[in-house]
Amino acid sequence: MKTDLLSMFPEELAEFCVQLGQPKYRGKQIFEGLYKGKRDLTEFSVLPKDFREKLSENAFIPTASIKRKLVSAIDGTVKYLYELHDGETVESVFMRYHHGNTMCISTQVGCRMGCAFCASTKAGLVRSLMPSEMLLQILEAERDLNERVSNIVLMGMGEPLDNYDNVIKFLKLVNNESGLNIGLRHISLSTCGLVDKMDRLAEEGLPITLSVSLHAPNDEKRRQTMPIANKYSVKELIDACKRYIDKTGRRISFEYALISGVNDSKEDAHELGKLLSGMLCHLNLIPVNPIKEKNFQRSEKNAIKLFTETIELYKINVTVRRKLGADINASCGQLRADDSNK
Ligand code: SAH
């Protein structure tokens, strides 16, 4: 197995160069070249030719090439379908907000969580992404648009905590001062609720924002759309969230996709309100994006209003998510699914 150079910290690269009989500072030269956009070892003219040859025998640089690109005429949101070195594809979305450019990236090719409303999971999990392949989604968008990304959300395809070690390494890499230097406070990680991994994450000491995809106020309803609810009860999930808040002192963000007639009644809102009341949290209500494979409809305007007002009775911080890229199918998994049906 060849070493993936773009998944390494500067210190690891330095160590690797020493192992190949080179001085330490070669590591820094490689790291800098990678972040300047070099994707082929032949482009590293600062390195001696015989070392470049030795490197290519032992290491490689993964790539992500833009296979499709859709630009929203409404708000300038850009959606990419990237092709990876082995021909697999992943999606990422670049969004412009007042507080800066945000990139939504994928952590896996496909997903094995099986949520009924989600397009990314329909064909199961193909493979997890390397740290480099998460980085590339940002680096190649920055290069393509000639703009900087300041915020990252791990809300594309895949379950980040199902690719735990690579995701943690990615977070530390994007945060590296000599790399992209993006603050951890500007990064959100979304999970469907892998309780054991949430406990592990709480111990990492990374000041990211944790988002939890709740989507139902009780076990019975959650099991209807989210298979993970058969493994962990809502109570176990909420308890893990409380432990996370206690340990990190950080607010948790709950995601709740409003599906007409499924989880959007006034009773559902009361149950959810009681569940979250008193927690250091924020609730994001997202009218569900209907996907081809399933006949879920977004909630009516009045239902959303009533749901929000009911939640507010419990003094919970709640917002209805603004939708970007409505004309380019910006919700995750849909572009890749379309592409593979061709
Ligand atoms: N696996 C992670 C992150 C990826 S999905 C997780 O489950 O959190 C990012 C968010 O989009 C999750 O909250 C997910 O439940 C939600 N989502 C997926 N499909 C959706 C759809 N069709 N409409 C609205 N939200 C959706």
mmCIF file of C-alpha atoms and ligand atoms in Angstrom:
data_model
loop_
_atom_site.group_PDB
_atom_site.id
_atom_site.type_symbol
_atom_site.label_atom_id
_atom_site.label_comp_id
_atom_site.label_asym_id
_atom_site.label_seq_id
_atom_site.Cartn_x
_atom_site.Cartn_y
_atom_site.Cartn_z
ATOM 1 C CA MET A 1 0.000 0.000 0.000
ATOM 2 C CA LYS A 2 1.378 3.399 -1.023
ATOM 3 C CA THR A 3 1.313 6.227 1.508
ATOM 4 C CA ASP A 4 -1.310 8.950 0.977
ATOM 5 C CA LEU A 5 0.735 12.176 1.224
ATOM 6 C CA LEU A 6 -2.245 14.523 1.513
ATOM 7 C CA SER A 7 -3.570 12.733 4.612
ATOM 8 C CA MET A 8 -0.404 13.539 6.583
ATOM 9 C CA PHE A 9 0.545 16.242 9.084
ATOM 10 C CA PRO A 10 3.718 18.251 8.323
ATOM 11 C CA GLU A 11 5.543 16.338 11.085
ATOM 12 C CA GLU A 12 4.478 12.991 9.629
ATOM 13 C CA LEU A 13 5.694 14.063 6.189
ATOM 14 C CA ALA A 14 9.023 15.133 7.684
ATOM 15 C CA GLU A 15 9.383 11.752 9.364
ATOM 16 C CA PHE A 16 8.467 9.984 6.109
ATOM 17 C CA CYS A 17 11.131 11.912 4.187
ATOM 18 C CA VAL A 18 13.746 10.993 6.815
ATOM 19 C CA GLN A 19 12.790 7.328 6.396
ATOM 20 C CA LEU A 20 13.439 7.710 2.674
ATOM 21 C CA GLY A 21 16.894 9.114 3.427
ATOM 22 C CA GLN A 22 16.104 12.808 2.968
ATOM 23 C CA PRO A 23 16.413 15.801 5.291
ATOM 24 C CA LYS A 24 13.399 16.730 7.424
ATOM 25 C CA TYR A 25 12.676 19.990 5.625
ATOM 26 C CA ARG A 26 11.583 18.059 2.533
ATOM 27 C CA GLY A 27 8.381 17.303 4.466
ATOM 28 C CA LYS A 28 7.551 20.978 4.668
ATOM 29 C CA GLN A 29 8.258 21.411 0.962
ATOM 30 C CA ILE A 30 5.832 18.622 0.126
ATOM 31 C CA PHE A 31 3.146 19.916 2.508
ATOM 32 C CA GLU A 32 3.348 23.425 1.058
ATOM 33 C CA GLY A 33 3.297 22.171 -2.521
ATOM 34 C CA LEU A 34 0.172 20.119 -1.849
ATOM 35 C CA TYR A 35 -1.697 23.117 -0.450
ATOM 36 C CA LYS A 36 -0.577 25.207 -3.417
ATOM 37 C CA GLY A 37 -2.432 22.768 -5.641
ATOM 38 C CA LYS A 38 0.260 20.376 -6.864
ATOM 39 C CA ARG A 39 -1.375 17.020 -7.557
ATOM 40 C CA ASP A 40 1.395 15.174 -9.361
ATOM 41 C CA LEU A 41 4.832 14.378 -7.961
ATOM 42 C CA THR A 42 6.453 15.522 -11.209
ATOM 43 C CA GLU A 43 5.281 19.073 -10.412
ATOM 44 C CA PHE A 44 7.457 19.225 -7.277
ATOM 45 C CA SER A 45 10.460 20.831 -8.949
ATOM 46 C CA VAL A 46 11.996 21.785 -5.575
ATOM 47 C CA LEU A 47 12.636 18.100 -4.880
ATOM 48 C CA PRO A 48 15.633 16.247 -6.364
ATOM 49 C CA LYS A 49 14.609 14.058 -9.286
ATOM 50 C CA ASP A 50 15.811 10.788 -7.756
ATOM 51 C CA PHE A 51 13.852 11.554 -4.574
ATOM 52 C CA ARG A 52 10.719 12.254 -6.623
ATOM 53 C CA GLU A 53 11.136 8.843 -8.220
ATOM 54 C CA LYS A 54 11.590 7.182 -4.854
ATOM 55 C CA LEU A 55 8.529 9.037 -3.575
ATOM 56 C CA SER A 56 6.366 7.841 -6.436
ATOM 57 C CA GLU A 57 7.352 4.245 -5.678
ATOM 58 C CA ASN A 58 6.268 4.646 -2.054
ATOM 59 C CA ALA A 59 3.586 7.292 -2.021
ATOM 60 C CA PHE A 60 0.788 8.923 -4.010
ATOM 61 C CA ILE A 61 -1.358 12.048 -4.033
ATOM 62 C CA PRO A 62 -5.097 11.334 -4.156
ATOM 63 C CA THR A 63 -7.187 13.437 -6.536
ATOM 64 C CA ALA A 64 -10.735 14.718 -6.839
ATOM 65 C CA SER A 65 -11.679 15.980 -10.269
ATOM 66 C CA ILE A 66 -14.830 17.938 -10.953
ATOM 67 C CA LYS A 67 -17.150 15.597 -12.848
ATOM 68 C CA ARG A 68 -20.195 17.847 -12.709
ATOM 69 C CA LYS A 69 -20.769 21.357 -11.417
ATOM 70 C CA LEU A 70 -24.127 23.039 -10.926
ATOM 71 C CA VAL A 71 -24.460 26.736 -10.095
ATOM 72 C CA SER A 72 -27.693 28.036 -8.603
ATOM 73 C CA ALA A 73 -29.145 30.988 -10.517
ATOM 74 C CA ILE A 74 -30.988 32.011 -7.347
ATOM 75 C CA ASP A 75 -28.225 32.366 -4.754
ATOM 76 C CA GLY A 76 -24.919 31.324 -6.321
ATOM 77 C CA THR A 77 -24.705 28.056 -4.397
ATOM 78 C CA VAL A 78 -22.390 25.660 -6.219
ATOM 79 C CA LYS A 79 -22.770 21.918 -6.142
ATOM 80 C CA TYR A 80 -19.903 19.652 -7.162
ATOM 81 C CA LEU A 81 -19.808 16.010 -8.084
ATOM 82 C CA TYR A 82 -16.179 14.928 -7.656
ATOM 83 C CA GLU A 83 -14.602 11.843 -9.133
ATOM 84 C CA LEU A 84 -12.017 10.245 -6.842
ATOM 85 C CA HIS A 85 -8.873 8.340 -7.837
ATOM 86 C CA ASP A 86 -10.730 5.019 -7.998
ATOM 87 C CA GLY A 87 -13.654 6.381 -10.038
ATOM 88 C CA GLU A 88 -16.063 6.637 -7.083
ATOM 89 C CA THR A 89 -18.010 9.893 -6.796
ATOM 90 C CA VAL A 90 -18.972 12.200 -3.916
ATOM 91 C CA GLU A 91 -20.907 15.441 -3.638
ATOM 92 C CA SER A 92 -20.065 18.735 -1.965
ATOM 93 C CA VAL A 93 -21.875 22.059 -1.808
ATOM 94 C CA PHE A 94 -20.352 25.552 -1.622
ATOM 95 C CA MET A 95 -22.672 28.130 -0.028
ATOM 96 C CA ARG A 96 -22.311 31.864 0.401
ATOM 97 C CA TYR A 97 -23.524 33.253 3.704
ATOM 98 C CA HIS A 98 -23.052 36.672 5.285
ATOM 99 C CA HIS A 99 -20.698 35.134 7.838
ATOM 100 C CA GLY A 100 -18.509 33.595 5.125
ATOM 101 C CA ASN A 101 -18.297 30.827 2.572
ATOM 102 C CA THR A 102 -19.410 27.456 3.849
ATOM 103 C CA MET A 103 -18.574 24.109 2.338
ATOM 104 C CA CYS A 104 -20.736 21.065 2.991
ATOM 105 C CA ILE A 105 -18.625 17.974 2.459
ATOM 106 C CA SER A 106 -19.092 14.208 2.291
ATOM 107 C CA THR A 107 -17.319 11.776 4.604
ATOM 108 C CA GLN A 108 -18.180 8.491 2.865
ATOM 109 C CA VAL A 109 -19.147 7.200 -0.565
ATOM 110 C CA GLY A 110 -22.727 6.192 0.187
ATOM 111 C CA CYS A 111 -23.833 5.454 3.735
ATOM 112 C CA ARG A 112 -24.993 2.441 5.706
ATOM 113 C CA MET A 113 -27.330 4.191 8.125
ATOM 114 C CA GLY A 114 -30.422 3.631 5.953
ATOM 115 C CA CYS A 115 -32.520 6.705 6.887
ATOM 116 C CA ALA A 116 -35.757 6.505 4.879
ATOM 117 C CA PHE A 117 -35.788 10.161 3.739
ATOM 118 C CA CYS A 118 -32.135 10.334 2.632
ATOM 119 C CA ALA A 119 -30.878 9.855 -0.931
ATOM 120 C CA SER A 120 -27.253 9.173 0.090
ATOM 121 C CA THR A 121 -27.967 5.843 1.700
ATOM 122 C CA LYS A 122 -30.142 4.202 -0.950
ATOM 123 C CA ALA A 123 -27.345 2.048 -2.382
ATOM 124 C CA GLY A 124 -25.625 1.438 0.957
ATOM 125 C CA LEU A 125 -22.014 2.159 1.853
ATOM 126 C CA VAL A 126 -19.359 1.831 -0.846
ATOM 127 C CA ARG A 127 -16.359 3.005 1.188
ATOM 128 C CA SER A 128 -15.175 5.575 3.694
ATOM 129 C CA LEU A 129 -13.148 8.599 2.592
ATOM 130 C CA MET A 130 -9.542 9.241 3.546
ATOM 131 C CA PRO A 131 -8.753 12.543 5.322
ATOM 132 C CA SER A 132 -7.188 13.736 2.035
ATOM 133 C CA GLU A 133 -10.408 13.097 0.136
ATOM 134 C CA MET A 134 -12.356 15.288 2.559
ATOM 135 C CA LEU A 135 -9.698 18.001 2.249
ATOM 136 C CA LEU A 136 -9.739 17.804 -1.551
ATOM 137 C CA GLN A 137 -13.441 18.667 -1.668
ATOM 138 C CA ILE A 138 -12.510 22.032 -0.147
ATOM 139 C CA LEU A 139 -9.167 22.583 -1.887
ATOM 140 C CA GLU A 140 -10.578 21.932 -5.372
ATOM 141 C CA ALA A 141 -13.617 24.173 -4.826
ATOM 142 C CA GLU A 142 -11.383 26.979 -3.573
ATOM 143 C CA ARG A 143 -9.202 26.594 -6.621
ATOM 144 C CA ASP A 144 -12.146 26.387 -9.036
ATOM 145 C CA LEU A 145 -13.912 29.462 -7.626
ATOM 146 C CA ASN A 146 -10.804 31.358 -6.558
ATOM 147 C CA GLU A 147 -12.464 31.982 -3.192
ATOM 148 C CA ARG A 148 -11.691 30.924 0.348
ATOM 149 C CA VAL A 149 -13.833 28.667 2.496
ATOM 150 C CA SER A 150 -14.152 29.781 6.124
ATOM 151 C CA ASN A 151 -16.750 27.342 7.479
ATOM 152 C CA ILE A 152 -17.193 23.618 7.028
ATOM 153 C CA VAL A 153 -20.158 21.384 7.699
ATOM 154 C CA LEU A 154 -19.840 17.600 7.650
ATOM 155 C CA MET A 155 -23.372 17.151 6.377
ATOM 156 C CA GLY A 156 -22.862 15.697 2.929
ATOM 157 C CA MET A 157 -22.974 12.026 2.084
ATOM 158 C CA GLY A 158 -22.059 9.543 4.780
ATOM 159 C CA GLU A 159 -22.099 9.235 8.561
ATOM 160 C CA PRO A 160 -18.994 11.050 9.888
ATOM 161 C CA LEU A 161 -18.845 9.058 13.110
ATOM 162 C CA ASP A 162 -18.924 5.809 11.095
ATOM 163 C CA ASN A 163 -15.555 6.951 9.657
ATOM 164 C CA TYR A 164 -14.296 8.135 13.021
ATOM 165 C CA ASP A 165 -10.482 8.105 12.837
ATOM 166 C CA ASN A 166 -10.302 9.612 9.352
ATOM 167 C CA VAL A 167 -12.766 12.353 10.263
ATOM 168 C CA ILE A 168 -10.822 13.289 13.408
ATOM 169 C CA LYS A 169 -7.610 13.436 11.417
ATOM 170 C CA PHE A 170 -9.317 15.569 8.764
ATOM 171 C CA LEU A 171 -10.497 18.018 11.447
ATOM 172 C CA LYS A 172 -6.960 18.368 12.790
ATOM 173 C CA LEU A 173 -5.562 18.752 9.266
ATOM 174 C CA VAL A 174 -7.929 21.567 8.186
ATOM 175 C CA ASN A 175 -7.161 23.265 11.466
ATOM 176 C CA ASN A 176 -3.384 23.062 10.931
ATOM 177 C CA GLU A 177 -1.769 26.497 10.811
ATOM 178 C CA SER A 178 0.370 25.701 7.782
ATOM 179 C CA GLY A 179 -2.592 24.159 5.964
ATOM 180 C CA LEU A 180 -6.063 25.649 5.556
ATOM 181 C CA ASN A 181 -5.997 27.013 9.110
ATOM 182 C CA ILE A 182 -9.787 26.892 9.520
ATOM 183 C CA GLY A 183 -10.884 27.317 13.142
ATOM 184 C CA LEU A 184 -12.568 24.319 14.767
ATOM 185 C CA ARG A 185 -15.296 26.645 15.987
ATOM 186 C CA HIS A 186 -16.182 27.152 12.329
ATOM 187 C CA ILE A 187 -16.802 23.455 11.777
ATOM 188 C CA SER A 188 -19.984 21.441 12.376
ATOM 189 C CA LEU A 189 -20.212 17.678 12.436
ATOM 190 C CA SER A 190 -23.593 16.048 11.977
ATOM 191 C CA THR A 191 -24.456 12.568 13.200
ATOM 192 C CA CYS A 192 -27.571 10.396 13.160
ATOM 193 C CA GLY A 193 -26.626 9.534 16.743
ATOM 194 C CA LEU A 194 -23.891 6.925 17.180
ATOM 195 C CA VAL A 195 -23.914 7.154 20.961
ATOM 196 C CA ASP A 196 -20.615 5.363 21.635
ATOM 197 C CA LYS A 197 -18.769 7.588 19.157
ATOM 198 C CA MET A 198 -20.386 10.736 20.538
ATOM 199 C CA ASP A 199 -18.906 9.864 23.920
ATOM 200 C CA ARG A 200 -15.516 9.391 22.287
ATOM 201 C CA LEU A 201 -15.823 12.693 20.451
ATOM 202 C CA ALA A 202 -16.566 14.504 23.716
ATOM 203 C CA GLU A 203 -13.142 13.383 24.960
ATOM 204 C CA GLU A 204 -11.216 14.734 21.942
ATOM 205 C CA GLY A 205 -11.238 18.327 23.162
ATOM 206 C CA LEU A 206 -12.140 19.702 19.729
ATOM 207 C CA PRO A 207 -14.350 22.814 19.965
ATOM 208 C CA ILE A 208 -16.475 21.919 16.920
ATOM 209 C CA THR A 209 -20.266 22.125 16.859
ATOM 210 C CA LEU A 210 -22.033 18.798 17.133
ATOM 211 C CA SER A 211 -25.299 18.473 15.198
ATOM 212 C CA VAL A 212 -27.591 15.588 15.991
ATOM 213 C CA SER A 213 -30.168 14.404 13.463
ATOM 214 C CA LEU A 214 -33.153 13.691 15.663
ATOM 215 C CA HIS A 215 -36.116 13.879 13.247
ATOM 216 C CA ALA A 216 -38.630 12.369 15.693
ATOM 217 C CA PRO A 217 -39.769 13.039 19.260
ATOM 218 C CA ASN A 218 -40.025 9.397 20.421
ATOM 219 C CA ASP A 219 -38.742 5.878 19.732
ATOM 220 C CA GLU A 220 -41.795 4.655 17.872
ATOM 221 C CA LYS A 221 -41.670 7.468 15.318
ATOM 222 C CA ARG A 222 -37.887 7.542 15.076
ATOM 223 C CA ARG A 223 -37.795 3.830 14.251
ATOM 224 C CA GLN A 224 -40.116 4.453 11.309
ATOM 225 C CA THR A 225 -37.524 6.525 9.456
ATOM 226 C CA MET A 226 -34.155 5.910 11.147
ATOM 227 C CA PRO A 227 -32.807 2.353 11.601
ATOM 228 C CA ILE A 228 -30.231 3.641 14.125
ATOM 229 C CA ALA A 229 -33.182 4.162 16.495
ATOM 230 C CA ASN A 230 -33.366 0.368 16.863
ATOM 231 C CA LYS A 231 -29.861 0.409 18.298
ATOM 232 C CA TYR A 232 -30.097 3.471 20.537
ATOM 233 C CA SER A 233 -33.287 4.764 22.130
ATOM 234 C CA VAL A 234 -34.144 8.457 22.114
ATOM 235 C CA LYS A 235 -33.417 8.498 25.843
ATOM 236 C CA GLU A 236 -29.959 6.997 25.333
ATOM 237 C CA LEU A 237 -29.300 9.542 22.582
ATOM 238 C CA ILE A 238 -30.451 12.529 24.637
ATOM 239 C CA ASP A 239 -28.427 11.303 27.630
ATOM 240 C CA ALA A 240 -25.342 11.144 25.396
ATOM 241 C CA CYS A 241 -26.071 14.705 24.233
ATOM 242 C CA LYS A 242 -26.266 15.839 27.855
ATOM 243 C CA ARG A 243 -22.953 14.172 28.635
ATOM 244 C CA TYR A 244 -21.448 15.863 25.569
ATOM 245 C CA ILE A 245 -22.685 19.271 26.698
ATOM 246 C CA ASP A 246 -21.420 18.691 30.250
ATOM 247 C CA LYS A 247 -18.026 17.590 29.029
ATOM 248 C CA THR A 248 -17.453 20.220 26.326
ATOM 249 C CA GLY A 249 -19.585 23.140 27.517
ATOM 250 C CA ARG A 250 -20.765 23.460 23.929
ATOM 251 C CA ARG A 251 -24.293 23.884 22.615
ATOM 252 C CA ILE A 252 -25.689 20.995 20.568
ATOM 253 C CA SER A 253 -27.609 21.640 17.399
ATOM 254 C CA PHE A 254 -30.558 19.324 16.711
ATOM 255 C CA GLU A 255 -31.747 18.721 13.162
ATOM 256 C CA TYR A 256 -35.416 17.922 12.646
ATOM 257 C CA ALA A 257 -36.701 17.356 9.101
ATOM 258 C CA LEU A 258 -40.394 18.209 9.018
ATOM 259 C CA ILE A 259 -42.299 15.559 7.049
ATOM 260 C CA SER A 260 -45.969 16.188 6.414
ATOM 261 C CA GLY A 261 -48.205 13.872 8.433
ATOM 262 C CA VAL A 262 -45.232 11.944 9.835
ATOM 263 C CA ASN A 263 -43.577 14.058 12.551
ATOM 264 C CA ASP A 264 -45.065 17.557 12.234
ATOM 265 C CA SER A 265 -48.191 17.550 14.427
ATOM 266 C CA LYS A 266 -48.778 19.822 17.393
ATOM 267 C CA GLU A 267 -48.457 16.763 19.663
ATOM 268 C CA ASP A 268 -45.089 15.963 18.113
ATOM 269 C CA ALA A 269 -43.982 19.524 18.840
ATOM 270 C CA HIS A 270 -45.055 19.270 22.482
ATOM 271 C CA GLU A 271 -43.249 15.967 22.897
ATOM 272 C CA LEU A 272 -40.107 17.383 21.281
ATOM 273 C CA GLY A 273 -40.348 20.542 23.367
ATOM 274 C CA LYS A 274 -40.477 18.510 26.593
ATOM 275 C CA LEU A 275 -37.584 16.362 25.426
ATOM 276 C CA LEU A 276 -35.255 19.290 24.718
ATOM 277 C CA SER A 277 -36.465 21.739 27.314
ATOM 278 C CA GLY A 278 -33.691 23.039 29.576
ATOM 279 C CA MET A 279 -30.854 21.724 27.380
ATOM 280 C CA LEU A 280 -28.072 23.924 26.011
ATOM 281 C CA CYS A 281 -29.210 23.443 22.435
ATOM 282 C CA HIS A 282 -30.487 24.894 19.214
ATOM 283 C CA LEU A 283 -33.204 23.300 17.085
ATOM 284 C CA ASN A 284 -33.078 23.497 13.290
ATOM 285 C CA LEU A 285 -36.330 22.691 11.561
ATOM 286 C CA ILE A 286 -35.804 21.628 7.959
ATOM 287 C CA PRO A 287 -38.798 21.113 5.685
ATOM 288 C CA VAL A 288 -37.900 17.728 4.184
ATOM 289 C CA ASN A 289 -36.538 17.649 0.637
ATOM 290 C CA PRO A 290 -38.658 15.118 -1.161
ATOM 291 C CA ILE A 291 -36.499 12.435 -2.803
ATOM 292 C CA LYS A 292 -37.469 10.291 -5.769
ATOM 293 C CA GLU A 293 -37.270 7.006 -3.910
ATOM 294 C CA LYS A 294 -39.769 7.867 -1.222
ATOM 295 C CA ASN A 295 -43.051 9.721 -1.161
ATOM 296 C CA PHE A 296 -42.341 12.114 1.728
ATOM 297 C CA GLN A 297 -43.816 15.593 1.447
ATOM 298 C CA ARG A 298 -42.640 18.754 3.156
ATOM 299 C CA SER A 299 -44.912 20.147 5.849
ATOM 300 C CA GLU A 300 -47.472 22.848 4.996
ATOM 301 C CA LYS A 301 -46.594 26.445 5.871
ATOM 302 C CA ASN A 302 -49.229 26.538 8.625
ATOM 303 C CA ALA A 303 -47.978 23.304 10.156
ATOM 304 C CA ILE A 304 -44.426 24.667 10.248
ATOM 305 C CA LYS A 305 -45.650 27.855 11.914
ATOM 306 C CA LEU A 306 -47.676 25.988 14.532
ATOM 307 C CA PHE A 307 -44.798 23.578 15.186
ATOM 308 C CA THR A 308 -42.357 26.452 15.687
ATOM 309 C CA GLU A 309 -44.695 28.371 17.997
ATOM 310 C CA THR A 310 -45.330 25.275 20.084
ATOM 311 C CA ILE A 311 -41.593 24.641 20.436
ATOM 312 C CA GLU A 312 -41.059 28.228 21.549
ATOM 313 C CA LEU A 313 -43.393 27.651 24.510
ATOM 314 C CA TYR A 314 -40.585 25.502 25.901
ATOM 315 C CA LYS A 315 -38.050 28.343 25.600
ATOM 316 C CA ILE A 316 -36.057 26.473 23.011
ATOM 317 C CA ASN A 317 -33.945 28.311 20.487
ATOM 318 C CA VAL A 318 -35.473 27.341 17.147
ATOM 319 C CA THR A 319 -35.004 28.322 13.499
ATOM 320 C CA VAL A 320 -36.502 27.114 10.252
ATOM 321 C CA ARG A 321 -33.579 26.431 7.922
ATOM 322 C CA ARG A 322 -33.325 28.703 4.899
ATOM 323 C CA LYS A 323 -32.967 26.727 1.735
ATOM 324 C CA LEU A 324 -30.065 27.442 -0.598
ATOM 325 C CA GLY A 325 -29.609 26.038 -4.066
ATOM 326 C CA ALA A 326 -33.260 25.056 -4.500
ATOM 327 C CA ASP A 327 -32.866 24.925 -8.292
ATOM 328 C CA ILE A 328 -29.846 22.604 -8.290
ATOM 329 C CA ASN A 329 -31.040 19.802 -6.027
ATOM 330 C CA ALA A 330 -28.530 20.881 -3.405
ATOM 331 C CA SER A 331 -29.597 18.318 -0.831
ATOM 332 C CA CYS A 332 -27.112 15.531 -0.415
ATOM 333 C CA GLY A 333 -26.951 12.354 -2.417
ATOM 334 C CA GLN A 334 -29.269 13.352 -5.210
ATOM 335 C CA LEU A 335 -26.679 14.333 -7.805
ATOM 336 C CA ARG A 336 -24.623 11.187 -7.326
ATOM 337 C CA ALA A 337 -27.740 9.024 -7.516
ATOM 338 C CA ASP A 338 -28.793 10.741 -10.765
ATOM 339 C CA ASP A 339 -25.314 10.326 -12.214
ATOM 340 C CA SER A 340 -25.126 6.598 -11.561
ATOM 341 C CA ASN A 341 -28.542 6.023 -13.139
ATOM 342 C CA LYS A 342 -27.278 7.244 -16.517
HETATM 343 N N1 SAH B 1 -25.102 11.143 8.555
HETATM 344 C C1 SAH B 1 -25.114 12.430 9.159
HETATM 345 C C2 SAH B 1 -24.782 13.596 8.243
HETATM 346 C C3 SAH B 1 -25.307 13.598 6.836
HETATM 347 S S1 SAH B 1 -26.904 14.164 6.435
HETATM 348 C C4 SAH B 1 -26.430 12.659 9.860
HETATM 349 O O1 SAH B 1 -27.293 11.811 9.773
HETATM 350 O O2 SAH B 1 -26.556 13.664 10.535
HETATM 351 C C5 SAH B 1 -27.066 15.838 6.913
HETATM 352 C C6 SAH B 1 -28.487 16.145 7.376
HETATM 353 O O3 SAH B 1 -29.443 16.103 6.291
HETATM 354 C C7 SAH B 1 -28.991 15.147 8.414
HETATM 355 O O4 SAH B 1 -29.658 15.834 9.440
HETATM 356 C C8 SAH B 1 -29.963 14.318 7.596
HETATM 357 O O5 SAH B 1 -30.875 13.641 8.404
HETATM 358 C C9 SAH B 1 -30.572 15.371 6.701
HETATM 359 N N2 SAH B 1 -31.288 14.873 5.540
HETATM 360 C C10 SAH B 1 -31.028 13.793 4.788
HETATM 361 N N3 SAH B 1 -31.937 13.674 3.802
HETATM 362 C C11 SAH B 1 -32.778 14.713 3.924
HETATM 363 C C12 SAH B 1 -33.923 15.147 3.192
HETATM 364 N N4 SAH B 1 -34.373 14.463 2.140
HETATM 365 N N5 SAH B 1 -34.538 16.273 3.607
HETATM 366 C C13 SAH B 1 -34.081 16.982 4.670
HETATM 367 N N6 SAH B 1 -33.005 16.624 5.394
HETATM 368 C C14 SAH B 1 -32.374 15.498 5.024
#
